[in-house]
Coordinates of C-alpha atoms in Angstrom, one line a residue:
X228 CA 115.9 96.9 88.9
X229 CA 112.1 96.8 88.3
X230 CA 110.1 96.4 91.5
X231 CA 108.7 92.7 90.1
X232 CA 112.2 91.5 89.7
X233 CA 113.6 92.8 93.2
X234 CA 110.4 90.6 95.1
X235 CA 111.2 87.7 92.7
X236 CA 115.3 87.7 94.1
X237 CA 114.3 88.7 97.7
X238 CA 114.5 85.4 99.9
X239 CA 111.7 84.3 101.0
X240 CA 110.6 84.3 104.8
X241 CA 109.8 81.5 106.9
X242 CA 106.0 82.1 106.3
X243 CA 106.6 82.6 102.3
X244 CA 108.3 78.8 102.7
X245 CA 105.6 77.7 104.3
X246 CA 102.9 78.4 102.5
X247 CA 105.2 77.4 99.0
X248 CA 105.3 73.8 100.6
X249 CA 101.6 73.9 101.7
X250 CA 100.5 74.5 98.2
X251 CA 102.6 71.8 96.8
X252 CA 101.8 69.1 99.1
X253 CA 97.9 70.1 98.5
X254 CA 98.2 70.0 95.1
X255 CA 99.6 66.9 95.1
X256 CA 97.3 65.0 97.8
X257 CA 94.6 67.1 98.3
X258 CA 93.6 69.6 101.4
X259 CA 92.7 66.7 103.7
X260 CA 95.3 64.4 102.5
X261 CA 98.0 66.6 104.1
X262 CA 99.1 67.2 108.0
X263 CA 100.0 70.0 109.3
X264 CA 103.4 67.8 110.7
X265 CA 104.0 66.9 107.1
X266 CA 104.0 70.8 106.4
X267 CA 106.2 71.0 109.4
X268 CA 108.9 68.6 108.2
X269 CA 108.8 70.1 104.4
X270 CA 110.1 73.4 106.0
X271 CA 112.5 71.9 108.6
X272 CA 110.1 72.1 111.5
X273 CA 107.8 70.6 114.0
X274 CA 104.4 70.7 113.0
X275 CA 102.5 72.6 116.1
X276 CA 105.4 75.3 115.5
X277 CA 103.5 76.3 112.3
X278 CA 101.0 77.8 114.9
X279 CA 103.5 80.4 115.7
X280 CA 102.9 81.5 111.9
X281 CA 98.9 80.3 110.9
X282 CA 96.3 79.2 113.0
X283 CA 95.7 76.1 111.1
X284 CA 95.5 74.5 107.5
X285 CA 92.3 76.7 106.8
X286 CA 94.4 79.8 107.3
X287 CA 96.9 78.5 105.1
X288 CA 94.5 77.6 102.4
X289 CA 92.8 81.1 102.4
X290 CA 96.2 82.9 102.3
X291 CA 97.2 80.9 99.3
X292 CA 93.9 81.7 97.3
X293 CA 93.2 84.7 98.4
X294 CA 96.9 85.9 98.3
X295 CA 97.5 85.0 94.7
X296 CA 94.2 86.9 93.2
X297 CA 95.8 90.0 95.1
X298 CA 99.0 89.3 93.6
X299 CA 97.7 89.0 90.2
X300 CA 95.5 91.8 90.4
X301 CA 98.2 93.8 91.8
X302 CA 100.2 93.1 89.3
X303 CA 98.2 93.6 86.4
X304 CA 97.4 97.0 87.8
X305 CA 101.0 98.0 88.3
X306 CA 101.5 97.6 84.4
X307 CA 98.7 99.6 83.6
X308 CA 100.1 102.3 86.2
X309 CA 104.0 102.0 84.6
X310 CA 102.5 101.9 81.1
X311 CA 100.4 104.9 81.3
X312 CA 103.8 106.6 83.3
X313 CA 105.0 106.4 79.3
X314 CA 104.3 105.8 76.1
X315 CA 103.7 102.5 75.6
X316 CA 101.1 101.4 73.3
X317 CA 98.1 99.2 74.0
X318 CA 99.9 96.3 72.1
X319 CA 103.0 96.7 74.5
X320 CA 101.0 96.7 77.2
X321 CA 98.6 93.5 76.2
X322 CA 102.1 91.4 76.4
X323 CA 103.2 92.9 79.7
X324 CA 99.8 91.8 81.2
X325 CA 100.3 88.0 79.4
X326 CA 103.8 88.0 80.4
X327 CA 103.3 88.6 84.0
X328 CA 100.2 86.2 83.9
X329 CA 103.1 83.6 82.2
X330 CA 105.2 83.9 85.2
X331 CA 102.3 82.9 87.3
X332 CA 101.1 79.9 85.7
X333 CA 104.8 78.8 85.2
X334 CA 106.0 79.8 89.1
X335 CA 103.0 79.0 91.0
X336 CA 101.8 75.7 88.9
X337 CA 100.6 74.0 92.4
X338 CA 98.3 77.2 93.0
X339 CA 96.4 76.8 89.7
X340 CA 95.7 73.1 91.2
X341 CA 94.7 74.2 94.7
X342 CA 92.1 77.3 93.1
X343 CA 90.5 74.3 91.2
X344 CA 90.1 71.7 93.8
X345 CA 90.0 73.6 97.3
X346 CA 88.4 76.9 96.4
X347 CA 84.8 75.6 98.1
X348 CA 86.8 74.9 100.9
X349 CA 87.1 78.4 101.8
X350 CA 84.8 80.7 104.2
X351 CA 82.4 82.4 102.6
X352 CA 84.0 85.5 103.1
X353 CA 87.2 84.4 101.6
X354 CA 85.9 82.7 98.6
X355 CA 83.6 85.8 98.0
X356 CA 86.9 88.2 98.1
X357 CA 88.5 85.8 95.5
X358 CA 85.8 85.9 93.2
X359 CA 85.8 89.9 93.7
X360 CA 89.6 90.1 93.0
X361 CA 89.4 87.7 89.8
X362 CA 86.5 90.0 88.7
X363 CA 89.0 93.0 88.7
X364 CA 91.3 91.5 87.6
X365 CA 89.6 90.1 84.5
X366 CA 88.6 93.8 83.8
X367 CA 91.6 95.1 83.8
X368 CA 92.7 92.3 80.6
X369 CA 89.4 93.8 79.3
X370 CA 90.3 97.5 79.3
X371 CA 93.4 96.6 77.7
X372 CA 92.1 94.1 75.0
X373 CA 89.3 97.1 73.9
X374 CA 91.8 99.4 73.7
X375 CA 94.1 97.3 71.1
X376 CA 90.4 96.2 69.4
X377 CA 88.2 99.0 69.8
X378 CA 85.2 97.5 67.8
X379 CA 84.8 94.0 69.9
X380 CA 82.3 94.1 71.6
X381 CA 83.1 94.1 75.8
X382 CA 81.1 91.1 76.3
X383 CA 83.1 89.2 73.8
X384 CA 86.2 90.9 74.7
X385 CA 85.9 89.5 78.4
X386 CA 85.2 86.3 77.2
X387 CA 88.3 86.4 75.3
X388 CA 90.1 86.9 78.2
X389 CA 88.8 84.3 80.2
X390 CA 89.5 81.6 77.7
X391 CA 92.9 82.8 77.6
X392 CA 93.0 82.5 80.8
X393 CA 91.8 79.0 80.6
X394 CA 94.7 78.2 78.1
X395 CA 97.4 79.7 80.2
X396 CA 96.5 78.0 83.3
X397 CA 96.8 74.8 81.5
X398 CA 100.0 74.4 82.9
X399 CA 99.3 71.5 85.7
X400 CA 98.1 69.4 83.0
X401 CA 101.6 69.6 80.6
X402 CA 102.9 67.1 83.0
X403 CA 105.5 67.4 86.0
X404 CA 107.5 70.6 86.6
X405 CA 110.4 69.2 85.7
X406 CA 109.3 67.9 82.5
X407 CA 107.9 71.0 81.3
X408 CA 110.0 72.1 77.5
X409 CA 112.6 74.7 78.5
X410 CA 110.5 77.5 80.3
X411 CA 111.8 80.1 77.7
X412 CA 110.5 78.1 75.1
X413 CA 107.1 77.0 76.8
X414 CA 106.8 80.6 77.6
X415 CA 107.3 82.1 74.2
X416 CA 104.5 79.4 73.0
X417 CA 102.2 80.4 75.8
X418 CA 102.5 84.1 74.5
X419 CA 101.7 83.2 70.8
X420 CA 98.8 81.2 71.7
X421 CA 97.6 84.0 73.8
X422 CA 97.9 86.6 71.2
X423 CA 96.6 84.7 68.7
X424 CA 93.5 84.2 70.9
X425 CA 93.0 87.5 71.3
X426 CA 93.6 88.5 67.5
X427 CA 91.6 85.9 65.9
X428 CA 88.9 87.5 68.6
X429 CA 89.4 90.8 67.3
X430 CA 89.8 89.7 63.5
X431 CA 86.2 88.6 64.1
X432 CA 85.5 92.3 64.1
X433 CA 87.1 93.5 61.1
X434 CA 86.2 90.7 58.8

């Protein structure tokens, strides 16, 4: 069993639970629409017991952001890592990264919401260290993209990946979670679009 799929079945702890149920209930009614005893209750306890996990809603907030840019760029990383472990070619590994970026904007739908809306709410510090680990992250896409199109240019490369990114963090806005297509199906669409993206970019190229 691949390390990604072991995390993905391991329950998750009582911090993990919180911080699913803070992102959903500030995605749905913003940062200062939301109590901490309304956090509380979502997990099946009293609100000033949250302290015994996160010193308030800022904390939350900043582990949410700043968690799931480490998580992403983790990940991406990882696949690089396995793929040059092997022989897997830059086309192999180009769907590896837009699958694992699928899972995301699938999974973690109330996330994509929260980076969009709360983001300024951070520190400094902590909005500064997401902006860092998007950066590397988006370079990582960008290594992989000039490998499989060696004659586009980075600059346009880069912005290729950011407008896929764009379209594959569309998710909040195909309506409620539950009315999403079957996720195999809205996932296989998600890829194609992606890849097209990315070819019609490099097409540009060798036209």
């Amino acid at each position: 069993m691949s390390t990604h799929a072991a995390a993905r079945i391991a329950a998750p702890t009582r911090r993990e639970q919180i911080l699913k149920e803070a992102a959903r209930l500030f995605a749905e009614r913003g940062f200062h629409g939301v109590g901490v005893d309304e956090i509380g209750a979502a997990v099946g306890i009293s609100g000033p017991g949250l302290y015994r996990h996160f010193p308030g809603k800022d904390a939350m907030l900043a582990e949410l952001l700043v968690g799931i840019s480490e998580r992403l760029l983790a990940g991406g990383q990882q696949r690089v890592s396995e793929d040059a472990s092997g022989d897997g070619s830059p086309e192999a590994l180009l769907d590896a990264l837009i699958e694992g970026h699928i899972d995301f904007a699938l999974d973690d739908r109330p996330l994509i919401t929260l980076h969009d809306r709360e983001l300024d709410r951070l520190r400094d510090t902590d909005r500064k260290r997401v902006r860092r680990l998007q950066r590397e992250y988006v370079e990582v896409w960008v290594a992989v993209v000039r490998d499989l199109y060696p004659a586009l240019p980075e600059h346009e490369a880069r912005a290729a990946v950011h407008a896929v990114f764009g379209l594959l963090n569309s998710t909040p806005h195909l309506g409620r979670p539950g009315a999403l297509p079957d996720r195999t199906d809205t996932a296989a669409l998600l890829h194609r679009l992606a890849r097209g993206a990315f070819a019609a970019a490099g097409a540009r190229e060798e036209a």
